[in-house]
Short mmCIF file of C-alpha atoms in Angstrom, two decimals:
data_model
loop_
_atom_site.label_atom_id
_atom_site.label_comp_id
_atom_site.label_asym_id
_atom_site.label_seq_id
_atom_site.Cartn_x
_atom_site.Cartn_y
_atom_site.Cartn_z
CA MET N 916 29.69 24.51 25.48
CA ASN N 917 31.61 21.61 23.92
CA VAL N 918 30.66 18.96 21.39
CA SER N 919 32.33 15.68 20.48
CA ALA N 920 31.41 12.50 18.66
CA THR N 921 32.18 8.84 18.15
CA PRO N 922 30.87 6.67 15.29
CA LEU N 923 27.96 5.78 17.59
CA LEU N 924 27.27 8.86 19.71
CA LEU N 925 27.00 12.62 19.53
CA ILE N 926 27.94 14.18 22.88
CA VAL N 927 26.90 17.72 23.83
CA ASP N 928 28.11 18.72 27.27
CA GLU N 929 25.33 21.22 27.99
CA ILE N 930 22.07 22.49 26.55
CA SER N 931 20.83 25.87 27.69
CA ALA N 932 17.38 26.24 29.20
CA GLY N 933 14.94 27.48 26.59
CA THR N 934 16.69 25.76 23.67
CA ALA N 935 14.01 23.83 21.78
CA SER N 936 15.97 22.32 18.90
CA ILE N 937 19.59 22.03 17.77
CA ASP N 938 21.01 21.56 14.27
CA ILE N 939 24.00 19.27 13.73
CA CYS N 940 26.27 20.29 10.85
CA PHE N 941 29.23 18.67 9.09
CA ASP N 942 31.50 21.29 7.52
CA GLY N 943 28.59 23.73 7.66
CA ALA N 944 25.99 21.43 6.07
CA ARG N 945 23.04 20.50 8.28
CA VAL N 946 22.66 16.71 8.53
CA TRP N 947 20.38 16.30 11.54
CA SER N 948 18.15 18.33 13.85
CA ILE N 949 17.25 17.22 17.38
CA ASP N 950 14.24 18.20 19.46
CA VAL N 951 15.81 18.84 22.89
CA ARG N 952 12.79 20.19 24.76
CA ASP N 953 12.76 17.13 27.02
CA GLU N 954 16.47 17.37 27.88
CA ASP N 955 17.33 18.47 31.42
CA PRO N 956 19.66 21.50 31.14
CA ALA N 957 21.40 20.38 34.34
CA GLY N 958 21.69 16.78 33.23
CA GLY N 959 24.67 16.99 30.89
CA PRO N 960 26.57 15.66 29.16
CA HIS N 961 23.79 14.84 26.70
CA ARG N 962 24.32 11.76 24.53
CA PHE N 963 22.43 11.15 21.31
CA ALA N 964 22.77 7.99 19.22
CA TRP N 965 23.45 8.77 15.57
CA PRO N 966 20.43 7.77 13.44
CA GLN N 967 20.96 4.44 11.73
CA ALA N 968 20.50 6.01 8.30
CA LEU N 969 23.38 8.40 8.99
CA GLN N 970 25.87 5.87 10.34
CA PRO N 971 27.23 4.62 6.96
CA PHE N 972 28.36 8.19 6.20
CA LEU N 973 30.30 8.65 9.45
CA THR N 974 33.77 8.26 8.01
CA GLY N 975 36.74 10.59 7.58
CA ARG N 976 36.99 14.00 9.22
CA THR N 977 34.65 16.97 9.58
CA ARG N 978 34.11 20.21 11.42
CA LEU N 979 31.25 19.16 13.69
CA SER N 980 29.12 22.10 14.81
CA VAL N 981 25.95 22.56 16.85
CA HIS N 982 23.55 25.44 16.14
CA ASP N 983 20.37 26.74 17.74
CA SER N 984 17.65 25.84 15.22
CA GLY N 985 15.66 28.98 15.90
CA SER N 986 18.44 31.58 15.65
CA SER N 987 21.07 29.63 13.62
CA VAL N 988 23.66 30.78 16.20
CA GLU N 989 26.60 28.40 16.46
CA LEU N 990 26.75 26.99 19.99
CA ALA N 991 29.80 24.73 19.74
CA ALA N 992 32.19 23.21 17.21
CA SER N 993 35.12 20.81 17.05
CA GLU N 994 37.24 19.11 14.42
CA THR N 995 36.13 15.48 14.58
CA MET N 996 37.66 12.30 13.15
CA PHE N 997 35.30 9.33 12.83
CA ASP N 998 37.94 6.90 11.53
CA ASP N 999 41.29 6.80 9.72
CA GLU N 1000 39.82 7.25 6.24
CA ALA N 1001 41.20 10.17 4.27
CA GLY N 1002 38.88 12.94 3.14
CA ARG N 1003 36.04 14.93 4.59
CA THR N 1004 32.77 13.48 5.84
CA ARG N 1005 30.07 13.95 3.22
CA VAL N 1006 26.38 13.11 3.53
CA THR N 1007 25.16 13.25 -0.07
CA ASP N 1008 23.25 11.16 -2.57
CA GLU N 1009 24.62 9.61 -5.75
CA VAL N 1010 24.49 12.92 -7.62
CA GLY N 1011 26.05 14.92 -4.79
CA ALA N 1012 22.89 16.50 -3.36
CA PRO N 1013 23.17 17.07 0.41
CA LEU N 1014 21.06 14.75 2.54
CA VAL N 1015 19.54 15.37 5.96
CA ILE N 1016 17.67 13.21 8.45
CA ASN N 1017 13.96 13.91 8.03
CA LYS N 1018 11.08 13.63 10.49
CA TRP N 1019 10.86 9.89 9.81
CA GLY N 1020 14.50 9.24 10.71
CA ARG N 1021 15.42 8.63 7.06
CA LEU N 1022 17.76 10.55 4.78
CA GLY N 1023 16.26 12.91 2.24
CA VAL N 1024 16.90 16.16 0.41
CA ALA N 1025 15.46 19.10 2.36
CA LEU N 1026 13.87 22.04 0.58
CA GLU N 1027 16.69 24.31 1.77
CA ALA N 1028 19.10 22.26 -0.36
CA LEU N 1029 16.93 22.30 -3.48
CA GLY N 1030 17.29 26.03 -4.01
CA GLU N 1031 14.78 28.79 -4.68
CA GLU N 1032 14.16 27.77 -8.29
CA VAL N 1033 13.00 24.27 -7.33
CA GLN N 1034 10.97 25.64 -4.42
CA GLU N 1035 9.18 27.98 -6.83
CA LEU N 1036 8.52 25.02 -9.11
CA ILE N 1037 7.02 23.04 -6.21
CA LEU N 1038 4.71 25.94 -5.40
CA GLU N 1039 3.68 26.39 -9.03
CA ARG N 1040 2.94 22.68 -9.32
CA SER N 1041 0.99 22.82 -6.04
CA ALA N 1042 -1.11 25.70 -7.38
CA ARG N 1043 -1.85 23.78 -10.60
CA LEU N 1044 -2.74 20.68 -8.60
CA ILE N 1045 -5.13 22.64 -6.39
CA ALA N 1046 -6.80 24.06 -9.51
CA LEU N 1047 -7.17 20.54 -10.91
CA LEU N 1048 -8.70 19.24 -7.68
CA GLU N 1049 -11.12 22.17 -7.63
CA GLY N 1050 -12.03 21.34 -11.22
CA LEU N 1051 -12.90 17.82 -10.05
CA GLY N 1052 -15.41 19.30 -7.63
CA LEU N 1053 -13.21 18.89 -4.55
CA ARG N 1054 -12.28 21.37 -1.81
CA PRO N 1055 -8.46 21.41 -1.56
CA PHE N 1056 -6.39 23.35 0.97
CA VAL N 1057 -2.79 23.38 2.22
CA VAL N 1058 -1.91 21.47 5.39
CA GLY N 1059 1.08 20.15 7.32
CA GLY N 1060 4.46 21.77 6.86
CA THR N 1061 3.20 23.81 3.90
CA LEU N 1062 0.57 25.51 6.06
CA LEU N 1063 3.04 25.85 8.93
CA GLY N 1064 5.60 27.60 6.75
CA ALA N 1065 2.96 29.90 5.30
CA VAL N 1066 1.74 31.01 8.72
CA ARG N 1067 5.21 31.38 10.23
CA THR N 1068 7.16 33.08 7.46
CA GLY N 1069 5.15 33.10 4.25
CA LYS N 1070 7.61 30.59 2.79
CA LEU N 1071 8.12 26.85 2.56
CA LEU N 1072 9.78 25.38 5.65
CA PRO N 1073 13.51 25.04 4.85
CA HIS N 1074 13.78 21.71 6.69
CA ASP N 1075 10.67 20.19 5.06
CA ASP N 1076 10.94 17.94 2.01
CA ASP N 1077 7.61 18.23 0.21
CA ALA N 1078 4.35 20.13 -0.18
CA ASP N 1079 1.18 18.98 1.59
CA ILE N 1080 -2.32 19.36 0.15
CA ALA N 1081 -5.57 17.93 1.49
CA TYR N 1082 -9.10 18.03 0.15
CA LEU N 1083 -12.15 18.09 2.41
CA SER N 1084 -14.48 15.23 1.59
CA GLU N 1085 -18.22 15.62 1.99
CA HIS N 1086 -18.44 12.07 3.35
CA ASP N 1087 -18.29 11.05 7.01
CA SER N 1088 -18.10 7.28 6.46
CA PRO N 1089 -14.53 5.93 6.10
CA ALA N 1090 -15.70 3.49 3.41
CA ASP N 1091 -17.15 6.30 1.31
CA VAL N 1092 -14.04 8.43 1.88
CA ALA N 1093 -11.85 5.54 0.67
CA VAL N 1094 -13.93 4.93 -2.46
CA GLU N 1095 -13.77 8.63 -3.29
CA ALA N 1096 -9.99 8.71 -2.70
CA PHE N 1097 -9.39 5.81 -5.08
CA ARG N 1098 -11.46 7.64 -7.70
CA VAL N 1099 -9.44 10.82 -7.11
CA GLY N 1100 -6.21 8.85 -7.53
CA SER N 1101 -7.39 7.45 -10.84
CA GLN N 1102 -8.27 10.95 -12.01
CA LEU N 1103 -4.82 12.24 -11.04
CA VAL N 1104 -3.14 9.42 -12.97
CA ALA N 1105 -5.36 10.16 -15.96
CA ALA N 1106 -4.19 13.78 -15.74
CA GLY N 1107 -0.59 12.60 -16.15
CA TYR N 1108 0.67 12.44 -12.58
CA GLU N 1109 2.88 9.62 -11.30
CA LEU N 1110 1.20 8.40 -8.13
CA ARG N 1111 2.52 6.32 -5.25
CA ARG N 1112 -0.25 5.34 -2.86
CA HIS N 1113 0.66 5.10 0.83
CA SER N 1114 -2.90 4.25 1.85
CA ALA N 1115 -6.39 4.61 0.44
CA THR N 1116 -6.42 8.27 1.51
CA HIS N 1117 -2.72 9.23 1.23
CA MET N 1118 -1.37 9.75 -2.28
CA GLN N 1119 2.13 10.91 -3.14
CA LEU N 1120 2.75 12.54 -6.52
CA LEU N 1121 6.32 12.06 -7.74
CA PHE N 1122 8.17 14.57 -9.92
CA ARG N 1123 11.36 13.40 -11.62
CA ASP N 1124 14.33 15.19 -13.14
CA ASP N 1125 15.71 14.55 -16.63
CA SER N 1126 17.68 11.52 -15.40
CA GLY N 1127 14.56 9.87 -13.99
CA ALA N 1128 15.46 10.43 -10.33
CA VAL N 1129 12.74 11.73 -8.00
CA GLU N 1130 13.39 15.45 -7.56
CA HIS N 1131 10.53 16.20 -5.18
CA TYR N 1132 6.99 15.16 -4.39
CA ILE N 1133 3.64 16.52 -3.28
CA ASP N 1134 1.42 14.67 -0.83
CA VAL N 1135 -2.35 14.64 -1.34
CA PHE N 1136 -4.55 13.63 1.60
CA ALA N 1137 -8.26 13.13 2.13
CA ALA N 1138 -9.67 15.04 5.12
CA PHE N 1139 -13.13 14.52 6.56
CA PHE N 1140 -15.31 15.04 9.60
CA THR N 1141 -16.68 12.00 11.41
CA THR N 1142 -19.99 11.93 13.25
CA ASP N 1143 -18.17 12.30 16.59
CA GLY N 1144 -17.23 15.86 15.58
CA LYS N 1145 -13.56 15.14 14.95
CA ILE N 1146 -11.57 16.22 11.93
CA ASN N 1147 -9.55 13.44 10.33
CA GLN N 1148 -6.67 13.72 7.89
CA PRO N 1149 -4.91 10.37 7.69
CA PHE N 1150 -2.26 9.37 8.42
CA HIS N 1151 -1.76 11.59 11.48
CA VAL N 1152 -4.40 14.26 12.13
CA ARG N 1153 -7.41 13.45 14.29
CA GLY N 1154 -8.85 15.84 16.85
CA ASP N 1155 -11.67 18.10 17.92
CA MET N 1156 -12.47 20.84 15.45
CA ARG N 1157 -15.62 22.77 14.66
CA ARG N 1158 -16.69 23.09 11.05
CA ASP N 1159 -16.56 26.87 11.30
CA GLU N 1160 -12.88 26.57 12.28
CA LEU N 1161 -12.23 24.94 8.90
CA LEU N 1162 -14.88 26.46 6.61
CA PRO N 1163 -15.20 28.67 4.73
CA PHE N 1164 -11.59 28.47 3.64
CA GLY N 1165 -9.38 31.50 4.02
CA SER N 1166 -6.08 31.92 2.22
CA VAL N 1167 -2.38 32.08 3.01
CA GLU N 1168 0.47 33.50 0.96
CA ILE N 1169 3.61 31.54 0.13
CA ASN N 1170 6.22 33.31 -1.98
CA ARG N 1171 3.56 35.73 -3.32
CA LEU N 1172 1.18 32.91 -4.33
CA GLN N 1173 -2.20 32.51 -2.64
CA PHE N 1174 -3.35 29.10 -1.40
CA PRO N 1175 -6.63 28.01 0.25
CA ALA N 1176 -6.24 27.32 3.97
CA PRO N 1177 -8.40 26.50 7.02
CA ALA N 1178 -10.54 29.36 8.31
CA ASP N 1179 -8.57 29.12 11.58
CA PRO N 1180 -5.04 28.01 10.64
CA ALA N 1181 -3.87 28.15 14.26
CA ARG N 1182 -6.50 25.63 15.32
CA TRP N 1183 -5.58 23.24 12.51
CA LEU N 1184 -1.86 23.49 13.34
CA THR N 1185 -2.56 22.81 17.01
CA VAL N 1186 -4.43 19.63 16.10
CA ASN N 1187 -1.75 18.66 13.55
CA TYR N 1188 1.26 19.36 15.80
CA ASP N 1189 0.73 20.73 19.33
CA ALA N 1190 0.33 24.04 21.09
CA ASN N 1191 4.03 24.83 20.50
CA TRP N 1192 3.73 24.92 16.71
CA ARG N 1193 4.90 28.55 16.57
CA THR N 1194 8.39 27.55 17.86
CA PRO N 1195 10.73 26.34 15.06
CA ILE N 1196 11.73 22.76 15.91
CA PRO N 1197 13.33 21.14 12.83
CA GLY N 1198 14.01 18.05 14.94
CA TYR N 1199 10.32 17.63 15.73
CA VAL N 1200 9.31 13.98 15.46
CA LEU N 1201 5.75 13.36 14.33
CA GLU N 1202 4.37 10.78 16.76
CA THR N 1203 0.90 9.59 15.86
CA PRO N 1204 -1.07 8.29 18.86
CA VAL N 1205 -1.37 4.51 18.72
CA ALA N 1206 -5.17 4.61 18.74
CA THR N 1207 -5.20 7.05 15.82
CA ARG N 1208 -2.66 5.05 13.83
CA ARG N 1209 -4.56 1.81 14.32
CA ARG N 1210 -7.86 3.47 13.42
CA PHE N 1211 -6.51 4.88 10.17
CA GLU N 1212 -4.65 1.69 9.22
CA ASN N 1213 -7.78 -0.39 9.76
CA TRP N 1214 -9.91 2.09 7.83
CA PHE N 1215 -7.55 2.83 4.96
CA GLY N 1216 -4.67 0.35 5.02
CA SER N 1217 -0.94 1.02 5.18
CA PHE N 1218 0.78 0.32 1.87
CA ASN N 1219 4.21 1.85 2.46
CA LEU N 1220 5.66 -0.12 5.38
CA HIS N 1221 9.48 -0.06 5.08
CA ARG N 1222 9.42 0.82 1.37
CA GLU N 1223 11.93 3.65 1.96
CA PHE N 1224 14.14 1.21 3.88
CA TRP N 1225 14.34 -1.11 0.89
CA ASP N 1226 14.75 1.74 -1.59
CA GLU N 1227 17.77 2.98 0.38
CA ARG N 1228 19.17 -0.52 0.82
CA PHE N 1229 19.02 -1.38 -2.87
CA ALA N 1230 20.32 2.07 -3.81
CA HIS N 1231 23.44 1.24 -1.81
CA GLY N 1232 24.03 -2.13 -3.47
CA ALA N 1233 22.29 -4.65 -1.23
CA VAL N 1234 21.16 -7.81 -3.04
CA ARG N 1235 18.54 -10.25 -1.84
CA GLY N 1236 20.25 -13.13 -3.61
CA GLY N 1237 23.93 -12.34 -3.11
CA ASP N 1238 23.91 -10.89 0.41
CA PRO N 1239 25.60 -13.45 2.74
CA GLN N 1240 22.66 -13.47 5.15
CA TRP N 1241 20.36 -14.63 2.34
CA ALA N 1242 22.84 -16.87 0.49
CA SER N 1243 21.77 -20.23 1.96
CA GLY N 1244 18.16 -19.54 1.01
CA ALA N 1245 19.19 -18.60 -2.52
CA ALA N 1246 21.24 -21.78 -2.93
CA TRP N 1247 18.37 -23.96 -1.70
CA LEU N 1248 15.85 -22.33 -4.01
CA LEU N 1249 18.19 -22.74 -6.98
CA ALA N 1250 18.37 -26.48 -6.28
CA GLU N 1251 14.60 -26.76 -5.77
CA VAL N 1252 13.47 -24.94 -8.92
CA ALA N 1253 15.46 -27.29 -11.14
CA ALA N 1254 12.77 -29.92 -10.46
CA PHE N 1255 9.81 -27.62 -11.16
CA SER N 1256 7.71 -28.16 -14.28
CA SER N 1257 5.62 -25.03 -14.94
CA SER N 1258 6.35 -22.71 -17.83
CA THR N 1259 6.65 -19.61 -15.61
CA LEU N 1260 8.49 -18.89 -12.36
CA VAL N 1261 7.32 -15.99 -10.14
CA ASP N 1262 9.82 -14.56 -7.63
CA LEU N 1263 7.99 -12.77 -4.80
CA GLY N 1264 10.05 -9.92 -3.36
CA CYS N 1265 12.69 -9.99 -6.09
CA GLY N 1266 14.70 -7.02 -4.78
CA ASP N 1267 17.43 -6.17 -7.26
CA GLY N 1268 16.69 -9.20 -9.46
CA VAL N 1269 20.05 -10.97 -9.13
CA LEU N 1270 18.45 -14.10 -7.69
CA THR N 1271 15.53 -13.88 -10.12
CA ARG N 1272 17.89 -14.10 -13.07
CA ALA N 1273 19.75 -17.02 -11.51
CA LEU N 1274 16.47 -18.81 -10.78
CA ALA N 1275 15.33 -18.22 -14.36
CA ALA N 1276 18.49 -19.90 -15.63
CA ALA N 1277 17.96 -22.90 -13.34
CA HIS N 1278 14.20 -23.20 -13.91
CA PRO N 1279 13.13 -25.43 -16.82
CA GLY N 1280 10.45 -22.99 -17.98
CA PRO N 1281 11.10 -20.20 -20.50
CA ASN N 1282 9.76 -17.28 -18.42
CA ALA N 1283 10.43 -15.68 -15.05
CA LEU N 1284 8.63 -12.78 -13.37
CA GLY N 1285 10.05 -10.79 -10.45
CA LEU N 1286 7.67 -8.82 -8.22
CA ASP N 1287 8.57 -6.09 -5.72
CA TYR N 1288 7.34 -2.74 -4.40
CA SER N 1289 10.77 -1.09 -4.20
CA ASP N 1290 11.09 1.26 -7.18
CA VAL N 1291 14.86 1.34 -6.73
CA GLY N 1292 15.07 -2.44 -6.61
CA LEU N 1293 12.99 -2.72 -9.77
CA HIS N 1294 15.13 -0.12 -11.54
CA VAL N 1295 18.26 -2.12 -10.74
CA SER N 1296 16.50 -5.37 -11.69
CA ARG N 1297 15.50 -4.13 -15.12
CA ALA N 1298 18.93 -2.68 -15.80
CA GLY N 1299 20.53 -6.02 -14.96
CA ALA N 1300 18.18 -7.96 -17.24
CA MET N 1301 18.33 -5.56 -20.17
CA ASN N 1302 19.59 -8.27 -22.54
CA ASP N 1303 17.51 -11.12 -21.11
CA ASP N 1304 14.06 -11.42 -22.67
CA SER N 1305 13.13 -14.38 -20.46
CA VAL N 1306 12.95 -12.28 -17.28
CA THR N 1307 10.53 -9.43 -16.59
CA PHE N 1308 9.97 -7.35 -13.48
CA ALA N 1309 6.80 -5.66 -12.26
CA HIS N 1310 5.75 -3.39 -9.42
CA THR N 1311 3.63 -5.28 -6.89
CA ASN N 1312 2.75 -4.18 -3.38
CA PHE N 1313 1.96 -7.12 -1.10
CA TYR N 1314 0.23 -4.77 1.34
CA ARG N 1315 -2.52 -4.29 -1.25
CA LEU N 1316 -5.08 -6.78 -2.50
CA THR N 1317 -4.15 -5.72 -6.03
CA ALA N 1318 -1.05 -7.91 -5.60
CA LEU N 1319 -3.26 -10.93 -6.26
CA ALA N 1320 -3.78 -9.77 -9.85
CA ALA N 1321 -0.03 -9.54 -10.53
CA PRO N 1322 0.45 -12.91 -12.30
CA ARG N 1323 -2.42 -12.42 -14.74
CA ALA N 1324 -1.67 -8.71 -15.20
CA ASN N 1325 1.83 -9.68 -16.31
CA GLY N 1326 0.83 -12.33 -18.82
CA VAL N 1327 0.78 -15.49 -16.67
CA SER N 1328 -2.18 -17.52 -17.91
CA GLY N 1329 -1.30 -21.13 -17.08
CA PRO N 1330 0.44 -23.05 -14.31
CA PHE N 1331 3.22 -21.17 -12.55
CA ASP N 1332 5.70 -21.80 -9.75
CA ALA N 1333 6.25 -19.28 -6.95
CA VAL N 1334 9.25 -18.73 -4.68
CA ALA N 1335 10.27 -16.16 -2.07
CA ASN N 1336 13.72 -15.81 -0.53
CA HIS N 1337 13.52 -14.37 3.00
CA LEU N 1338 10.40 -12.38 2.18
CA PHE N 1339 7.83 -13.75 4.60
CA GLU N 1340 9.62 -12.97 7.86
CA GLN N 1341 10.42 -9.46 6.60
CA LEU N 1342 6.80 -8.59 5.77
CA GLY N 1343 4.16 -7.33 8.17
CA HIS N 1344 1.24 -9.69 8.67
CA ARG N 1345 -0.95 -7.76 6.22
CA GLY N 1346 1.66 -8.28 3.52
CA ARG N 1347 2.00 -11.98 4.28
CA GLU N 1348 -1.72 -12.43 3.65
CA GLN N 1349 -1.17 -11.73 -0.04
CA GLY N 1350 2.03 -13.79 0.00
CA TRP N 1351 0.17 -16.88 1.20
CA ARG N 1352 -2.60 -16.35 -1.34
CA LEU N 1353 -0.12 -16.09 -4.20
CA LEU N 1354 1.62 -19.30 -3.09
CA ARG N 1355 -1.77 -21.00 -2.90
CA MET N 1356 -2.63 -19.62 -6.34
CA ALA N 1357 0.56 -21.18 -7.74
CA LEU N 1358 -0.27 -24.55 -6.20
CA ARG N 1359 -3.85 -24.48 -7.45
CA SER N 1360 -2.58 -23.65 -10.94
CA GLY N 1361 -0.61 -26.90 -10.90
CA GLY N 1362 2.73 -25.36 -9.95
CA SER N 1363 5.02 -25.56 -6.94
CA ALA N 1364 5.69 -23.14 -4.07
CA ARG N 1365 8.82 -22.63 -1.95
CA PHE N 1366 10.09 -19.94 0.41
CA THR N 1367 12.89 -19.42 2.91
CA PHE N 1368 13.02 -17.60 6.23
CA ASN N 1369 15.05 -17.09 9.38
CA ALA N 1370 13.63 -18.78 12.48
CA HIS N 1371 15.57 -16.61 14.95
CA HIS N 1372 15.89 -12.86 15.16
CA ALA N 1373 19.10 -10.86 14.85
CA PRO N 1374 20.85 -9.92 18.12
CA ASP N 1375 20.17 -6.24 17.47
CA VAL N 1376 16.63 -6.69 16.14
CA HIS N 1377 14.46 -3.60 15.97
CA PHE N 1378 11.36 -2.49 14.09
CA ASP N 1379 13.09 -0.15 11.63
CA ASP N 1380 15.23 -2.94 10.08
CA PRO N 1381 13.11 -5.88 8.90
CA THR N 1382 16.20 -7.91 7.92
CA GLY N 1383 16.57 -8.72 11.62
CA TRP N 1384 13.03 -10.07 12.00
CA HIS N 1385 12.09 -13.74 12.20
CA LEU N 1386 9.17 -16.16 12.21
CA THR N 1387 9.02 -19.57 13.86
CA GLU N 1388 7.97 -22.81 12.23
CA GLY N 1389 4.94 -22.90 14.51
CA GLU N 1390 3.80 -19.42 13.52
CA LEU N 1391 4.14 -20.18 9.83
CA SER N 1392 2.40 -23.56 10.13
CA ALA N 1393 -0.56 -21.88 11.83
CA GLU N 1394 -0.75 -19.16 9.20
CA ALA N 1395 -0.47 -21.71 6.38
CA ALA N 1396 -3.27 -23.83 7.84
CA SER N 1397 -5.59 -20.81 7.84
CA TYR N 1398 -5.17 -20.71 4.05
CA GLY N 1399 -5.69 -24.44 3.60
CA LEU N 1400 -1.96 -25.07 3.22
CA ARG N 1401 0.65 -27.16 4.99
CA VAL N 1402 4.39 -26.55 5.13
CA GLU N 1403 7.33 -28.95 5.11
CA PHE N 1404 10.41 -27.39 6.75
CA VAL N 1405 14.02 -28.06 5.74
CA PRO N 1406 16.89 -26.72 7.91
CA LEU N 1407 19.46 -25.01 5.69
CA PRO N 1408 23.25 -24.98 6.05
CA VAL N 1409 24.78 -21.85 7.54
CA THR N 1410 26.95 -19.98 5.04
CA ALA N 1411 28.78 -17.84 7.60
CA PRO N 1412 29.31 -18.28 11.36
CA SER N 1413 27.91 -14.81 12.05
CA PHE N 1414 24.51 -15.94 10.72
CA ALA N 1415 24.36 -19.27 12.58
CA GLU N 1416 22.01 -17.94 15.25
CA ARG N 1417 19.46 -16.90 12.60
CA ARG N 1418 18.54 -20.55 11.79
CA PRO N 1419 17.74 -20.33 8.05
CA ILE N 1420 14.92 -22.65 7.00
CA GLY N 1421 13.57 -23.75 3.64
CA ALA N 1422 9.82 -24.31 3.28
CA ARG N 1423 7.99 -26.50 0.77
CA VAL N 1424 4.34 -25.50 0.61
CA HIS N 1425 1.56 -27.96 -0.25
CA LEU N 1426 -2.21 -27.81 -0.54
CA GLY N 1427 -3.79 -29.18 2.62
CA SER N 1428 -6.89 -31.27 3.04
CA HIS N 1429 -8.98 -28.12 2.58
CA ALA N 1430 -7.78 -25.27 0.38
CA THR N 1431 -10.06 -22.47 1.54
CA PRO N 1432 -9.21 -20.03 4.32
CA THR N 1433 -10.46 -20.66 7.83
CA SER N 1434 -9.89 -18.19 10.67
CA ARG N 1435 -6.72 -16.09 10.71
CA PRO N 1436 -4.21 -16.94 13.45
CA GLY N 1437 -5.02 -14.96 16.57
CA ARG N 1438 -8.31 -13.61 15.20
CA ALA N 1439 -11.94 -14.56 15.62
CA ALA N 1440 -13.37 -16.76 12.89
#
């Protein structure tokens, strides 16, 4: 068996029948695992595109090796040179921790790299969290990879990156489950936990090291039976399960600690994964059926769309104002805000805050507020404005209705102006709903509203990279009209030939003849 690579492709000449998953290592460090169950053993050579998140690290030289995920046996290896750069290929974060592609196709620190001491800490914190949830009158139990590791080996899965805990709600109505989950989240925050909410029923508790960086996290999910007899644990689990297969809870042991678990763990794991859950497949990709995903998103929302993408992008130095593909929009907004008259400027989707600070300097008012949901972007923003009292930054998630309270919650009490540089075309439609409402709020307050966007998609557009997305003038005009707004479009100069096909556009937003929402585009009134 031979293995080779280019900066775009991994090439494995053969895969033996019965191999379920392979690990890809650079100088002995696992960076990626691939589920190869669907590969035809006789169909080699087998070509796999490097994950986009891994591509920036493919530089220099490395000993590229392929291992069987189940046995760890090395199947092939070769000395590989990705380019002419000196040094060895390293896939690590800013503090040198090894990174690996996770089940979402993003880079993260796997439990195997955190060491036994941190794994013990995760388990201790999980046990304390379960005790707290029980004290709140809930019925918590371990699920997901935590349950899978317990049943397989009595340990945490080495390729996992968190601990998973659910609680079984007594409700069968999604509305009641959501109300309860918001109450549970408030109780967890009151108990001192830092909470990031992915949906109404999916909470992520963040644990940081002494430097403030996220060291690990624990997911908390709501689980519930619906009247059709199915068990539900958003965001992924929905299937047939009898109550006596879940209750009364049994227990599983992980590193000598006991945790509550479904009465029939095998049944839960089959619903969660598939009938092959006993076979170690680190490259397993969790694919939620479309009907299930849509059901859960409509019931409980989806607040985390592309947040990890932006966190990674801003961690590696991308800037919404200074990046060449956004430069023409930034220049136009800087010229526009000079004529504004409100005392406060609000920058929607401020990113790393570079443009926010420039806008604050150009704006006649004394205050500027930058809003974003990227924690990394906000960290960089605040660091850059440390000596500037006129600019503040606040966490705001446009996928949540709570975004509409952001101006008042951050001290804006009078007229304000609102701008957004290449935000609207890079948001899902649920996020744009809050964007339009905030622009309308600015106009109704007596302020002005401007935004920029690209009217043509990138040549290599795909879902995982929203910077390549676009919206047309017609689409935006229709959306604006549904909020009682009208838009005046201004073609912008192209700052670099490579971005000419994107057609950057400036948009001046005005109150229309009626300023209350009508029907949403493409939806019944």
